XYZ file of C-alpha atoms in Angstrom:
349
model
C -15.714 -28.552 -34.293
C -15.896 -24.470 -32.937
C -15.167 -26.153 -29.722
C -11.842 -27.553 -31.036
C -11.029 -25.285 -32.498
C -11.245 -22.093 -29.840
C -9.548 -24.233 -27.337
C -6.433 -25.061 -29.120
C -6.388 -21.661 -29.794
C -7.105 -20.658 -26.018
C -4.219 -23.155 -25.646
C -1.450 -20.965 -28.115
C -2.473 -18.588 -26.097
C -1.793 -19.504 -22.642
C 1.412 -20.892 -24.318
C 2.242 -17.461 -25.661
C 1.814 -16.496 -21.949
C 3.914 -18.725 -20.598
C 6.523 -17.896 -23.604
C 6.199 -14.144 -22.027
C 5.615 -14.441 -18.306
C 9.996 -16.659 -18.719
C 11.427 -14.624 -21.611
C 13.181 -12.114 -19.225
C 15.289 -14.142 -16.967
C 16.104 -16.878 -20.080
C 17.012 -13.578 -22.404
C 19.003 -11.809 -20.517
C 22.165 -13.478 -21.551
C 21.089 -12.248 -24.655
C 20.378 -8.778 -24.247
C 23.620 -8.280 -21.891
C 25.299 -8.784 -25.491
C 23.692 -7.244 -27.613
C 22.564 -4.195 -24.979
C 24.625 -4.114 -22.510
C 21.561 -4.300 -20.498
C 22.223 -4.499 -16.474
C 19.852 -3.119 -13.601
C 17.957 -1.693 -16.430
C 16.270 -4.754 -17.083
C 13.904 -3.901 -13.971
C 12.446 -1.123 -16.584
C 11.249 -3.735 -18.877
C 9.697 -5.789 -16.195
C 7.677 -2.079 -15.052
C 6.546 -2.287 -18.382
C 4.936 -5.198 -18.389
C 3.482 -4.596 -15.909
C 1.580 -1.785 -16.664
C 0.547 -3.865 -20.377
C -0.951 -6.498 -18.160
C -2.710 -4.246 -15.491
C -4.105 -2.130 -19.075
C -5.084 -5.859 -20.892
C -6.660 -7.609 -18.001
C -9.046 -4.150 -17.624
C -9.650 -4.158 -21.799
C -10.874 -8.118 -20.682
C -13.409 -7.288 -18.350
C -15.880 -6.167 -21.004
C -18.219 -9.322 -22.641
C -16.267 -8.338 -26.510
C -13.354 -11.490 -27.696
C -13.876 -10.395 -30.777
C -11.954 -8.706 -32.355
C -10.107 -8.179 -28.965
C -8.993 -11.562 -28.089
C -7.229 -12.199 -32.392
C -5.827 -8.514 -32.031
C -4.358 -9.416 -28.592
C -2.258 -12.395 -30.566
C -1.752 -10.779 -33.831
C 0.278 -7.749 -31.322
C 1.879 -10.229 -29.311
C 3.345 -11.753 -32.379
C 4.885 -8.701 -33.789
C 6.144 -7.799 -30.596
C 7.925 -10.907 -30.251
C 9.904 -10.496 -34.213
C 10.139 -6.850 -32.986
C 12.127 -8.225 -29.578
C 14.176 -10.268 -31.685
C 14.796 -7.767 -33.755
C 15.116 -4.372 -32.284
C 18.384 -2.866 -32.376
C 18.313 -1.102 -28.332
C 17.321 -2.004 -25.131
C 15.106 1.477 -25.282
C 12.267 -0.407 -28.144
C 12.901 -4.168 -25.950
C 11.132 -1.572 -22.921
C 8.614 -0.417 -25.079
C 7.657 -3.435 -27.262
C 7.022 -5.032 -23.547
C 3.791 -2.389 -22.523
C 2.572 -4.652 -25.612
C 3.873 -7.984 -24.279
C 1.943 -7.210 -20.809
C -1.254 -6.026 -22.736
C -1.524 -8.817 -24.927
C -0.498 -11.380 -21.880
C -3.399 -10.032 -19.721
C -6.057 -10.548 -23.064
C -5.530 -13.717 -23.104
C -4.490 -14.563 -19.750
C -8.439 -13.550 -18.608
C -9.827 -14.459 -22.045
C -8.530 -17.875 -23.225
C -9.439 -19.380 -20.047
C -13.193 -18.244 -19.389
C -13.520 -19.156 -23.369
C -12.440 -22.365 -22.767
C -14.526 -22.466 -19.289
C -17.426 -21.985 -21.229
C -17.222 -24.255 -23.157
C -18.459 -27.062 -21.729
C -19.190 -25.839 -18.300
C -20.069 -29.448 -16.197
C -16.236 -29.848 -17.181
C -14.442 -26.834 -16.550
C -12.532 -27.150 -13.882
C -10.643 -30.150 -15.814
C -10.788 -28.415 -19.112
C -9.184 -25.512 -17.477
C -6.427 -27.687 -15.757
C -5.618 -29.538 -19.398
C -5.693 -25.937 -20.737
C -2.462 -24.401 -19.080
C -0.843 -27.443 -19.712
C -0.040 -24.751 -21.977
C 1.182 -21.631 -19.164
C 4.099 -24.472 -18.025
C 5.005 -25.882 -21.266
C 5.239 -22.294 -22.726
C 7.234 -22.034 -19.590
C 10.006 -24.932 -20.497
C 10.285 -24.198 -24.437
C 11.592 -20.941 -23.172
C 14.660 -21.777 -21.510
C 15.360 -24.616 -23.258
C 15.293 -23.190 -27.071
C 17.003 -19.832 -26.157
C 19.868 -22.325 -25.018
C 19.830 -24.579 -28.426
C 18.758 -22.704 -30.637
C 19.097 -18.912 -32.545
C 17.487 -16.010 -30.081
C 15.902 -14.297 -33.438
C 14.741 -18.018 -34.881
C 13.085 -18.632 -31.368
C 11.234 -15.386 -31.107
C 10.440 -15.268 -34.635
C 8.949 -18.969 -33.863
C 6.354 -17.664 -30.594
C 5.552 -14.826 -32.935
C 4.127 -17.475 -35.665
C 2.744 -18.998 -33.795
C 0.648 -15.894 -32.015
C -0.605 -15.316 -35.489
C -1.955 -19.060 -35.879
C -3.517 -18.318 -31.985
C -4.934 -15.510 -33.701
C -6.752 -17.144 -36.799
C -7.964 -20.211 -34.310
C -9.721 -17.012 -32.184
C -10.824 -15.156 -35.008
C -14.509 -14.260 -34.431
C -14.426 -15.951 -30.544
C -17.465 -15.735 -29.072
C -18.408 -13.516 -26.581
C -18.978 -13.663 -22.503
C -22.121 -16.101 -21.574
C -23.623 -14.060 -19.217
C -23.226 -16.257 -15.337
C -24.139 -15.869 -12.380
C -22.584 -13.133 -9.966
C -23.061 -13.007 -5.935
C -21.580 -10.530 -3.638
C -18.077 -8.970 -3.712
C -17.778 -9.591 -0.139
C -17.595 -13.289 -1.171
C -15.049 -12.951 -3.032
C -12.057 -11.760 -1.517
C -10.641 -15.173 -0.022
C -10.575 -16.240 -3.784
C -8.630 -13.490 -4.551
C -6.445 -13.703 -1.384
C -6.063 -17.042 -2.066
C -5.188 -16.407 -6.027
C -2.600 -14.219 -4.598
C -1.074 -16.600 -2.308
C 0.066 -19.163 -4.976
C 1.106 -17.476 -7.061
C 3.933 -15.236 -4.658
C 4.668 -19.380 -3.765
C 4.533 -20.550 -6.947
C 6.704 -17.156 -8.209
C 9.086 -16.926 -4.804
C 9.710 -21.091 -5.518
C 10.836 -20.350 -9.272
C 12.797 -17.363 -8.239
C 14.698 -18.260 -4.394
C 14.559 -21.590 -4.229
C 17.561 -21.157 -6.358
C 19.632 -18.887 -4.561
C 18.847 -21.704 -0.942
C 20.345 -24.542 -3.460
C 23.450 -22.456 -4.321
C 23.836 -21.890 -0.585
C 23.538 -24.942 0.398
C 26.350 -25.562 -2.453
C 24.925 -26.938 -5.258
C 26.006 -25.611 -8.708
C 24.327 -23.257 -11.224
C 23.512 -25.030 -13.673
C 22.342 -27.872 -11.290
C 19.989 -25.005 -9.447
C 18.663 -24.402 -13.469
C 17.763 -27.687 -14.664
C 15.577 -28.251 -11.248
C 13.998 -24.832 -11.750
C 12.792 -26.269 -15.510
C 11.284 -29.166 -14.131
C 9.612 -27.602 -11.553
C 7.114 -25.660 -14.769
C 7.242 -29.019 -15.895
C 5.889 -30.615 -12.966
C 3.673 -27.619 -13.120
C 2.694 -28.504 -16.405
C 2.733 -32.256 -15.658
C 0.977 -31.675 -12.260
C -2.092 -29.651 -14.177
C -2.279 -32.244 -17.045
C -2.257 -35.778 -15.116
C -4.146 -34.614 -11.827
C -6.924 -32.094 -13.687
C -10.118 -35.250 -13.661
C -8.846 -35.885 -9.939
C -9.372 -32.655 -8.778
C -12.252 -31.569 -11.310
C -14.854 -34.369 -8.827
C -14.497 -32.605 -5.280
C -12.322 -29.363 -6.439
C -11.731 -28.043 -2.453
C -10.964 -30.672 -1.014
C -8.686 -31.502 -3.562
C -6.892 -29.232 -3.495
C -6.032 -29.023 0.197
C -5.228 -32.305 0.047
C -2.255 -31.619 -2.496
C -0.819 -28.721 -0.587
C -0.353 -31.256 1.780
C 1.653 -32.361 -0.298
C 3.672 -29.460 -0.998
C 3.720 -29.250 3.041
C 5.794 -32.390 3.021
C 7.890 -31.117 0.618
C 8.844 -28.049 0.880
C 9.371 -29.605 5.548
C 12.231 -32.100 3.367
C 13.422 -28.816 1.499
C 14.874 -27.398 4.971
C 17.349 -30.615 4.840
C 19.906 -30.416 2.700
C 19.686 -33.454 1.490
C 16.577 -33.854 0.275
C 15.978 -29.754 -0.902
C 17.004 -31.902 -4.666
C 13.094 -32.674 -4.443
C 12.120 -29.056 -4.306
C 10.388 -29.822 -8.216
C 8.283 -31.666 -7.170
C 6.066 -28.945 -5.204
C 5.103 -28.082 -8.947
C 3.125 -31.102 -9.462
C 0.993 -30.361 -5.979
C 0.692 -27.178 -6.817
C -0.268 -27.389 -10.841
C -3.994 -28.039 -10.267
C -4.650 -25.009 -7.932
C -5.017 -21.375 -10.312
C -7.179 -24.053 -12.629
C -9.306 -24.782 -10.221
C -10.030 -20.948 -8.493
C -10.321 -19.752 -11.621
C -13.326 -22.491 -12.575
C -14.648 -21.877 -9.219
C -14.862 -18.496 -9.955
C -15.980 -17.884 -13.053
C -18.984 -20.221 -11.793
C -20.050 -18.548 -8.918
C -19.157 -14.713 -9.718
C -19.024 -14.514 -13.921
C -16.880 -13.143 -16.486
C -16.019 -9.778 -13.906
C -15.056 -11.145 -11.970
C -12.063 -12.924 -13.287
C -10.559 -9.745 -13.369
C -9.765 -9.216 -10.501
C -8.867 -12.850 -9.914
C -5.905 -11.655 -12.752
C -4.815 -8.589 -10.410
C -4.446 -10.459 -7.539
C -2.505 -12.931 -8.840
C 0.499 -10.168 -10.996
C -0.222 -8.721 -7.416
C 0.602 -11.666 -5.725
C 3.181 -12.978 -8.170
C 4.771 -9.697 -8.045
C 4.940 -8.661 -4.261
C 6.039 -12.037 -2.505
C 8.854 -12.829 -4.196
C 10.077 -8.976 -3.835
C 9.576 -9.455 -0.661
C 11.898 -12.174 -0.313
C 14.706 -10.392 -1.254
C 14.761 -9.055 2.119
C 14.839 -12.814 3.702
C 19.006 -14.631 4.532
C 19.703 -17.342 2.302
C 18.633 -19.396 5.147
C 15.273 -17.966 5.554
C 14.056 -18.557 2.741
C 12.771 -22.044 3.072
C 11.013 -20.828 6.124
C 9.528 -18.603 3.772
C 8.312 -20.502 1.555
C 7.159 -23.170 3.876
C 5.084 -19.995 5.647
C 2.727 -19.351 2.348
C 2.098 -23.101 2.559
C 1.004 -23.440 4.830
C -1.296 -19.961 4.536
C -2.000 -21.350 1.116
C -3.718 -24.664 2.848
C -5.997 -22.554 5.480
C -7.195 -20.602 3.138
C -7.992 -23.125 1.207
C -9.159 -24.904 3.989
C -11.579 -22.309 5.436
C -12.823 -21.443 0.927
C -14.003 -25.387 1.662
C -15.752 -24.888 4.852
C -17.600 -22.108 4.155
C -18.521 -23.632 0.687
C -20.326 -26.658 2.638
C -21.523 -24.518 5.012
C -23.948 -22.923 1.949
């Protein structure tokens, strides 16, 4: 019964991570109307990233209680504050708290599930990470259909429910640790993966609009991309668990094929399917690092992910519109080679 409670508490934590990640893009029209926000939105991202880095650092310790439930409670308060904030300055201050909570929830929400049944770690982590995709899909849809304050109020309430479910979460179990030099290929793979995931979400819409497709269609395809990402984690979890790295390598062949088709205008609308093949990648790499290197290495993994998801999409701003699909294809090829190298190294060991 305790395992079920902890699983669903972690599910809510990762759902809220998805909400936080999707919030700036989904809430920007409301912020423009309420606060007259323009370029100032960059301060939100800066505060969020600073909080995230601190949250990941705090989560590298072995104690989950009271840190994890406190992080959920803090996120709940911050979401309520954002809903009612009279100025964007307060929204930026609350973004730091959202990032702080996101860092703690991402590390401990994943690592806790990975410890519930180590023999099924890959499958369980992929299943619980469906929550991230659902949160990322829920936020723009809900803010389109429902009142802004109501959506953030509901998300804040879910955070407090998660805090109750994760009350007295057990301390981190000790896991085997290996030399740090062997960790870097995993870190690089996660950085490239998060960069590819973020660049697809941020820039492929620009490529589609450059082909003449409407902004509304681009938004719909982006939502489908996040939905397929969640479905990939849910439906491929058991298949990937049998032979993790080999399965990821095979899935990346599908990614390469779809991104090659993305170069062709008639086939570019298929891009949301890329999410399905990418879905299990992060959770599976997280599970492998947790098993081989222990809990403290997970902080490095999240730092690599934050770096990749921030810097790589930013570099895409330097590309002309016609270069976007080529950049995405290059990232997918680099990721395929990294995963193939990891598979070969494990087989040799």
